[in-house]
C-alpha cells in the first residue's frame, strides 16, 4: 500500500505474466457459469473487476475468445508459458478488466460480494456466506 491506495498484485504459476491493480475493485464475486468451469477445471472462478486505468499488465499473454452469455464475446487471458488463467478483457480495448482472484499474491485481499450464474452451480461448489446471489448476470 502506498499513499493509502490499495494495491493488488498477482500473476500466473510460473511468474512470467504479472499484474498490479490499484484502488477498490468495481465488483468481486464468484462466477458459476459453465464457461468458467470449463476454462478453469473448477466449480467456479473468483473474480474482481477493475477499470482499465487501474490495471497494469506485465509480460506476454495468450487470449482465448469465446461467445459470452450477453451475446458478445468473452476474452480470457492465459500465460503462454504455464497456461495459468490470469485476467479477462481485451488489452487496449476494454474499459474494464477482470482479475481472477486465485492469481493474487495475497489471497486474503479478495472478499466476494456476489455470486453470478448461480443457476449453473454444481452442488459441490460451495457458495460463500452473505453474498448476493444472481441466477445469471446481475442487472446493470
Ligand atoms: Zn506463467
Ligand atoms: Zn463465468
mmCIF file of C-alpha atoms in Angstrom, residues 14-137:
data_model
loop_
_atom_site.group_PDB
_atom_site.id
_atom_site.type_symbol
_atom_site.label_atom_id
_atom_site.label_comp_id
_atom_site.label_asym_id
_atom_site.label_seq_id
_atom_site.Cartn_x
_atom_site.Cartn_y
_atom_site.Cartn_z
ATOM 1 C CA UNK A 14 5.447 -19.512 -13.392
ATOM 2 C CA UNK A 15 5.629 -15.743 -12.835
ATOM 3 C CA UNK A 16 6.021 -14.702 -16.494
ATOM 4 C CA UNK A 17 2.643 -12.889 -16.548
ATOM 5 C CA UNK A 18 2.125 -10.381 -13.728
ATOM 6 C CA UNK A 19 -0.231 -7.515 -12.914
ATOM 7 C CA UNK A 20 -0.852 -4.663 -10.499
ATOM 8 C CA UNK A 21 -4.237 -3.096 -9.854
ATOM 9 C CA UNK A 22 -4.801 -0.008 -7.717
ATOM 10 C CA UNK A 23 -7.853 1.067 -5.753
ATOM 11 C CA UNK A 24 -11.035 -0.690 -4.722
ATOM 12 C CA UNK A 25 -12.410 -3.290 -7.157
ATOM 13 C CA UNK A 26 -15.597 -2.390 -9.069
ATOM 14 C CA UNK A 27 -17.052 -5.743 -8.066
ATOM 15 C CA UNK A 28 -15.954 -9.033 -6.553
ATOM 16 C CA UNK A 29 -17.608 -12.406 -6.583
ATOM 17 C CA UNK A 30 -17.812 -15.962 -7.765
ATOM 18 C CA UNK A 31 -18.900 -16.838 -11.297
ATOM 19 C CA UNK A 32 -20.504 -20.259 -11.589
ATOM 20 C CA UNK A 33 -21.091 -20.128 -15.360
ATOM 21 C CA UNK A 34 -20.323 -23.276 -17.314
ATOM 22 C CA UNK A 35 -17.633 -21.498 -19.368
ATOM 23 C CA UNK A 36 -15.721 -20.515 -16.213
ATOM 24 C CA UNK A 37 -15.997 -24.131 -15.039
ATOM 25 C CA UNK A 38 -14.593 -25.491 -18.308
ATOM 26 C CA UNK A 39 -11.786 -22.956 -18.620
ATOM 27 C CA UNK A 40 -10.602 -23.420 -15.029
ATOM 28 C CA UNK A 41 -11.324 -27.094 -14.432
ATOM 29 C CA UNK A 42 -13.112 -25.974 -11.275
ATOM 30 C CA UNK A 43 -16.628 -25.294 -9.991
ATOM 31 C CA UNK A 44 -16.403 -21.517 -10.325
ATOM 32 C CA UNK A 45 -13.994 -18.640 -10.897
ATOM 33 C CA UNK A 46 -13.425 -15.988 -8.214
ATOM 34 C CA UNK A 47 -13.240 -12.596 -9.949
ATOM 35 C CA UNK A 48 -12.627 -8.919 -9.270
ATOM 36 C CA UNK A 49 -13.409 -6.090 -11.724
ATOM 37 C CA UNK A 50 -11.102 -3.100 -12.223
ATOM 38 C CA UNK A 51 -11.281 -0.108 -14.553
ATOM 39 C CA UNK A 52 -8.675 -0.259 -17.333
ATOM 40 C CA UNK A 53 -6.949 2.808 -15.876
ATOM 41 C CA UNK A 54 -6.278 0.959 -12.597
ATOM 42 C CA UNK A 55 -4.609 -2.115 -14.114
ATOM 43 C CA UNK A 56 -1.104 -2.697 -15.458
ATOM 44 C CA UNK A 57 -0.161 -5.980 -17.149
ATOM 45 C CA UNK A 58 3.461 -7.145 -17.381
ATOM 46 C CA UNK A 59 4.576 -9.957 -19.677
ATOM 47 C CA UNK A 60 3.131 -11.847 -22.607
ATOM 48 C CA UNK A 61 -0.387 -13.302 -22.553
ATOM 49 C CA UNK A 62 -2.408 -15.611 -24.776
ATOM 50 C CA UNK A 63 -6.070 -14.627 -25.242
ATOM 51 C CA UNK A 64 -8.858 -17.146 -25.736
ATOM 52 C CA UNK A 65 -12.130 -15.766 -27.081
ATOM 53 C CA UNK A 66 -15.494 -17.458 -26.580
ATOM 54 C CA UNK A 67 -19.124 -16.496 -27.002
ATOM 55 C CA UNK A 68 -20.451 -14.728 -23.898
ATOM 56 C CA UNK A 69 -23.852 -15.084 -22.225
ATOM 57 C CA UNK A 70 -24.738 -11.460 -23.110
ATOM 58 C CA UNK A 71 -24.406 -12.237 -26.835
ATOM 59 C CA UNK A 72 -20.974 -10.632 -27.127
ATOM 60 C CA UNK A 73 -17.641 -12.339 -26.625
ATOM 61 C CA UNK A 74 -15.585 -13.057 -23.522
ATOM 62 C CA UNK A 75 -11.796 -12.869 -23.715
ATOM 63 C CA UNK A 76 -9.796 -14.755 -21.092
ATOM 64 C CA UNK A 77 -6.009 -14.353 -20.991
ATOM 65 C CA UNK A 78 -3.540 -17.084 -20.089
ATOM 66 C CA UNK A 79 0.209 -17.177 -19.513
ATOM 67 C CA UNK A 80 1.766 -18.569 -22.731
ATOM 68 C CA UNK A 81 4.419 -20.402 -20.664
ATOM 69 C CA UNK A 82 2.486 -22.131 -17.841
ATOM 70 C CA UNK A 83 -1.097 -21.674 -19.184
ATOM 71 C CA UNK A 84 -2.250 -20.118 -15.909
ATOM 72 C CA UNK A 85 -5.541 -18.205 -16.253
ATOM 73 C CA UNK A 86 -4.881 -14.658 -15.056
ATOM 74 C CA UNK A 87 -7.254 -11.982 -16.362
ATOM 75 C CA UNK A 88 -10.233 -11.246 -18.590
ATOM 76 C CA UNK A 89 -10.668 -8.434 -21.112
ATOM 77 C CA UNK A 90 -9.124 -7.152 -24.333
ATOM 78 C CA UNK A 91 -5.906 -5.222 -23.696
ATOM 79 C CA UNK A 92 -6.054 -1.838 -25.413
ATOM 80 C CA UNK A 93 -9.842 -2.065 -25.961
ATOM 81 C CA UNK A 94 -11.821 -2.944 -22.838
ATOM 82 C CA UNK A 95 -12.942 -0.223 -20.387
ATOM 83 C CA UNK A 96 -12.764 -2.662 -17.504
ATOM 84 C CA UNK A 97 -10.955 -5.910 -16.790
ATOM 85 C CA UNK A 98 -11.455 -8.983 -14.646
ATOM 86 C CA UNK A 99 -8.735 -10.348 -12.400
ATOM 87 C CA UNK A 100 -9.110 -13.987 -11.371
ATOM 88 C CA UNK A 101 -8.603 -13.904 -7.626
ATOM 89 C CA UNK A 102 -6.754 -17.215 -7.393
ATOM 90 C CA UNK A 103 -3.849 -15.425 -9.105
ATOM 91 C CA UNK A 104 -3.481 -12.857 -6.283
ATOM 92 C CA UNK A 105 -0.241 -12.847 -4.309
ATOM 93 C CA UNK A 106 -2.281 -12.181 -1.165
ATOM 94 C CA UNK A 107 -5.495 -14.181 -1.401
ATOM 95 C CA UNK A 108 -6.829 -12.560 1.794
ATOM 96 C CA UNK A 109 -7.465 -9.331 -0.162
ATOM 97 C CA UNK A 110 -10.369 -10.949 -2.021
ATOM 98 C CA UNK A 111 -13.817 -10.506 -0.460
ATOM 99 C CA UNK A 112 -16.594 -11.974 -2.630
ATOM 100 C CA UNK A 113 -19.828 -9.927 -2.531
ATOM 101 C CA UNK A 114 -21.882 -11.510 -5.313
ATOM 102 C CA UNK A 115 -22.465 -14.923 -6.870
ATOM 103 C CA UNK A 116 -23.374 -14.879 -10.564
ATOM 104 C CA UNK A 117 -24.756 -17.605 -12.837
ATOM 105 C CA UNK A 118 -25.853 -19.457 -9.703
ATOM 106 C CA UNK A 119 -28.229 -21.475 -11.929
ATOM 107 C CA UNK A 120 -25.173 -23.390 -13.213
ATOM 108 C CA UNK A 121 -23.572 -24.004 -9.827
ATOM 109 C CA UNK A 122 -22.637 -27.636 -9.160
ATOM 110 C CA UNK A 123 -23.840 -28.794 -5.716
ATOM 111 C CA UNK A 124 -20.235 -29.313 -4.579
ATOM 112 C CA UNK A 125 -19.135 -25.751 -5.429
ATOM 113 C CA UNK A 126 -19.842 -24.026 -2.122
ATOM 114 C CA UNK A 127 -21.280 -20.508 -2.109
ATOM 115 C CA UNK A 128 -19.653 -18.082 0.350
ATOM 116 C CA UNK A 129 -21.968 -16.914 3.168
ATOM 117 C CA UNK A 130 -23.556 -13.483 2.821
ATOM 118 C CA UNK A 131 -23.138 -12.990 -0.926
ATOM 119 C CA UNK A 132 -25.920 -11.553 -3.102
ATOM 120 C CA UNK A 133 -26.999 -14.316 -5.469
ATOM 121 C CA UNK A 134 -27.913 -13.797 -9.128
ATOM 122 C CA UNK A 135 -29.219 -16.649 -11.279
ATOM 123 C CA UNK A 136 -27.361 -15.198 -14.307
ATOM 124 C CA UNK A 137 -25.736 -11.795 -14.902
#
